[in-house]
Amino acid sequence: MILAGDIGATNSRLAVFDDNLAVVEQHIYKSQEYKNFQDIVRKFLETHKYSIKTACFGIPGPVREGKCKLTNVPWEVVDATLLSEVVGSPVSLINDAEANAYGLETLRDDELVTLNVGNKIPGGNRSVVAVGTSLGIDSLESPAWYAHCC
């Protein structure tokens, strides 16, 4: 199983995926209610008991050498090494906007909206607009959430 999450100032969304990348279990935690991210991961794994092979978390801030001081959450540094101890398997941290960019390749045509018709250029530039809490968006039901997570 794979553990993944989108960490934000308002919410931390965690999910377990099977080897086919289908969601098996997911939960949303209020980030401000926890003293650190390890506590959120620990609570998720105590509630949802799965053997995790690997984990990756999109996190708001620059990640350097597996560590990140979040730009908008008052936690101490989030550390992949400490999270690996909680998860019991390797953990990677990546910037949340970078995670969104990687997700572009997984979208189907019916999940995309064309803003301006143009010609595809192989290897051309792409842009990711990721909006969330900073614009008052913190709901899975909000269309802006989908722009943020996908």
CSV table of C-alpha atoms in Angstrom, one decimal:
chain,number,residue,atom,x,y,z
A,1,MET,CA,0.0,0.0,0.0
A,2,ILE,CA,1.0,3.6,-0.7
A,3,LEU,CA,0.4,6.4,1.8
A,4,ALA,CA,0.0,9.9,0.2
A,5,GLY,CA,-1.1,13.2,1.4
A,6,ASP,CA,-1.8,16.9,0.6
A,7,ILE,CA,-0.7,19.0,3.6
A,8,GLY,CA,-2.1,22.5,4.0
A,9,ALA,CA,-2.7,25.2,6.6
A,10,THR,CA,-6.4,24.3,7.0
A,11,ASN,CA,-6.5,20.6,6.1
A,12,SER,CA,-4.2,17.6,5.8
A,13,ARG,CA,-5.7,15.1,3.4
A,14,LEU,CA,-4.3,11.5,3.7
A,15,ALA,CA,-5.1,8.5,1.6
A,16,VAL,CA,-3.9,4.9,1.2
A,17,PHE,CA,-3.7,3.6,-2.4
A,18,ASP,CA,-3.4,0.0,-3.6
A,19,ASP,CA,-0.8,-1.0,-6.2
A,20,ASN,CA,-3.2,0.0,-9.0
A,21,LEU,CA,-3.4,3.5,-7.4
A,22,ALA,CA,-7.0,3.1,-6.5
A,23,VAL,CA,-8.0,4.9,-3.2
A,24,VAL,CA,-8.5,2.3,-0.4
A,25,GLU,CA,-9.0,4.7,2.5
A,26,GLN,CA,-8.9,8.5,3.0
A,27,HIS,CA,-9.4,11.0,5.7
A,28,ILE,CA,-9.2,14.8,6.2
A,29,TYR,CA,-7.6,16.3,9.4
A,30,LYS,CA,-7.7,19.9,10.6
A,31,SER,CA,-4.0,20.8,10.5
A,32,GLN,CA,-4.3,23.4,13.2
A,33,GLU,CA,-5.6,20.9,15.7
A,34,TYR,CA,-2.3,19.0,15.8
A,35,LYS,CA,1.1,20.0,17.2
A,36,ASN,CA,3.0,18.4,14.3
A,37,PHE,CA,2.4,16.4,11.2
A,38,GLN,CA,3.7,13.2,12.7
A,39,ASP,CA,0.7,13.1,15.0
A,40,ILE,CA,-1.6,13.3,12.0
A,41,VAL,CA,0.1,10.4,10.3
A,42,ARG,CA,0.2,8.4,13.5
A,43,LYS,CA,-3.6,8.9,14.0
A,44,PHE,CA,-4.3,7.9,10.4
A,45,LEU,CA,-2.3,4.8,10.7
A,46,GLU,CA,-3.8,3.8,14.1
A,47,THR,CA,-7.3,4.2,12.6
A,48,HIS,CA,-6.5,2.6,9.2
A,49,LYS,CA,-4.2,-0.3,9.7
A,50,TYR,CA,-2.4,-1.0,6.5
A,51,SER,CA,1.1,-2.2,5.7
A,52,ILE,CA,2.7,0.8,3.9
A,53,LYS,CA,5.4,0.2,1.3
A,54,THR,CA,6.2,3.9,0.7
A,55,ALA,CA,4.8,7.3,1.4
A,56,CYS,CA,4.9,10.7,-0.2
A,57,PHE,CA,3.4,14.0,1.0
A,58,GLY,CA,2.9,17.3,-0.9
A,59,ILE,CA,3.8,20.0,1.5
A,60,PRO,CA,3.5,23.8,1.3
A,61,GLY,CA,7.0,25.1,1.3
A,62,PRO,CA,10.5,24.5,0.0
A,63,VAL,CA,11.8,20.9,0.6
A,64,ARG,CA,15.5,20.6,1.2
A,65,GLU,CA,17.2,17.4,2.1
A,66,GLY,CA,14.0,15.8,3.2
A,67,LYS,CA,12.9,18.6,5.5
A,68,CYS,CA,10.5,21.5,5.2
A,69,LYS,CA,9.5,24.4,7.3
A,70,LEU,CA,5.9,25.0,6.2
A,71,THR,CA,5.1,28.4,5.0
A,72,ASN,CA,1.6,28.6,6.6
A,73,VAL,CA,1.4,26.0,9.4
A,74,PRO,CA,3.0,26.7,12.9
A,75,TRP,CA,4.6,23.3,13.2
A,76,GLU,CA,8.3,22.7,13.6
A,77,VAL,CA,10.1,21.4,10.6
A,78,VAL,CA,8.5,18.4,8.9
A,79,ASP,CA,11.2,15.8,8.5
A,80,ALA,CA,11.0,12.8,6.2
A,81,THR,CA,13.3,10.8,8.4
A,82,LEU,CA,11.0,11.2,11.5
A,83,LEU,CA,8.0,10.4,9.3
A,84,SER,CA,9.7,7.2,8.1
A,85,GLU,CA,9.9,6.1,11.7
A,86,VAL,CA,6.2,6.7,12.2
A,87,VAL,CA,5.2,5.0,8.9
A,88,GLY,CA,7.7,2.2,9.0
A,89,SER,CA,8.8,2.7,5.4
A,90,PRO,CA,10.5,5.3,3.2
A,91,VAL,CA,8.9,8.7,3.1
A,92,SER,CA,9.4,11.5,0.5
A,93,LEU,CA,8.4,15.1,0.8
A,94,ILE,CA,7.8,17.3,-2.2
A,95,ASN,CA,6.5,20.8,-2.7
A,96,ASP,CA,2.7,20.7,-3.1
A,97,ALA,CA,2.8,22.7,-6.4
A,98,GLU,CA,5.3,20.2,-7.7
A,99,ALA,CA,3.0,17.4,-6.7
A,100,ASN,CA,0.2,19.1,-8.6
A,101,ALA,CA,2.4,19.3,-11.7
A,102,TYR,CA,3.2,15.6,-11.6
A,103,GLY,CA,-0.5,14.9,-11.4
A,104,LEU,CA,-1.2,16.6,-14.8
A,105,GLU,CA,0.0,13.5,-16.7
A,106,THR,CA,-2.5,11.3,-14.9
A,107,LEU,CA,-5.6,13.4,-15.9
A,108,ARG,CA,-8.0,12.1,-18.5
A,109,ASP,CA,-9.4,14.4,-21.3
A,110,ASP,CA,-12.8,14.6,-19.5
A,111,GLU,CA,-11.0,16.0,-16.4
A,112,LEU,CA,-9.5,18.9,-18.3
A,113,VAL,CA,-11.0,22.2,-19.4
A,114,THR,CA,-9.7,24.0,-22.4
A,115,LEU,CA,-9.4,27.7,-21.8
A,116,ASN,CA,-7.9,28.7,-25.1
A,117,VAL,CA,-7.7,26.4,-28.1
A,118,GLY,CA,-4.2,26.0,-29.4
A,119,ASN,CA,-1.8,23.5,-30.9
A,120,LYS,CA,0.0,21.0,-28.6
A,121,ILE,CA,3.7,21.4,-28.8
A,122,PRO,CA,5.5,18.3,-27.7
A,123,GLY,CA,7.8,19.2,-24.8
A,124,GLY,CA,6.2,22.6,-24.6
A,125,ASN,CA,5.6,24.6,-21.4
A,126,ARG,CA,2.9,24.0,-18.9
A,127,SER,CA,1.5,26.0,-16.1
A,128,VAL,CA,0.0,25.0,-12.7
A,129,VAL,CA,-2.4,27.3,-10.9
A,130,ALA,CA,-2.8,26.0,-7.3
A,131,VAL,CA,-5.3,27.8,-5.2
A,132,GLY,CA,-6.4,26.8,-1.7
A,133,THR,CA,-6.6,28.2,1.8
A,134,SER,CA,-5.0,31.5,0.7
A,135,LEU,CA,-8.2,32.2,-1.3
A,136,GLY,CA,-10.6,30.9,1.4
A,137,ILE,CA,-11.0,27.5,-0.3
A,138,ASP,CA,-10.9,24.5,2.0
A,139,SER,CA,-13.6,22.2,0.9
A,140,LEU,CA,-13.4,19.0,-1.2
A,141,GLU,CA,-16.7,20.0,-2.8
A,142,SER,CA,-15.2,23.3,-4.1
A,143,PRO,CA,-14.2,23.3,-7.7
A,144,ALA,CA,-11.0,25.2,-6.6
A,145,TRP,CA,-10.0,22.2,-4.6
A,146,TYR,CA,-9.9,20.1,-7.7
A,147,ALA,CA,-7.7,22.8,-9.4
A,148,HIS,CA,-5.4,22.6,-6.3
A,149,CYS,CA,-5.1,18.8,-6.1
A,150,CYS,CA,-5.0,17.9,-9.7
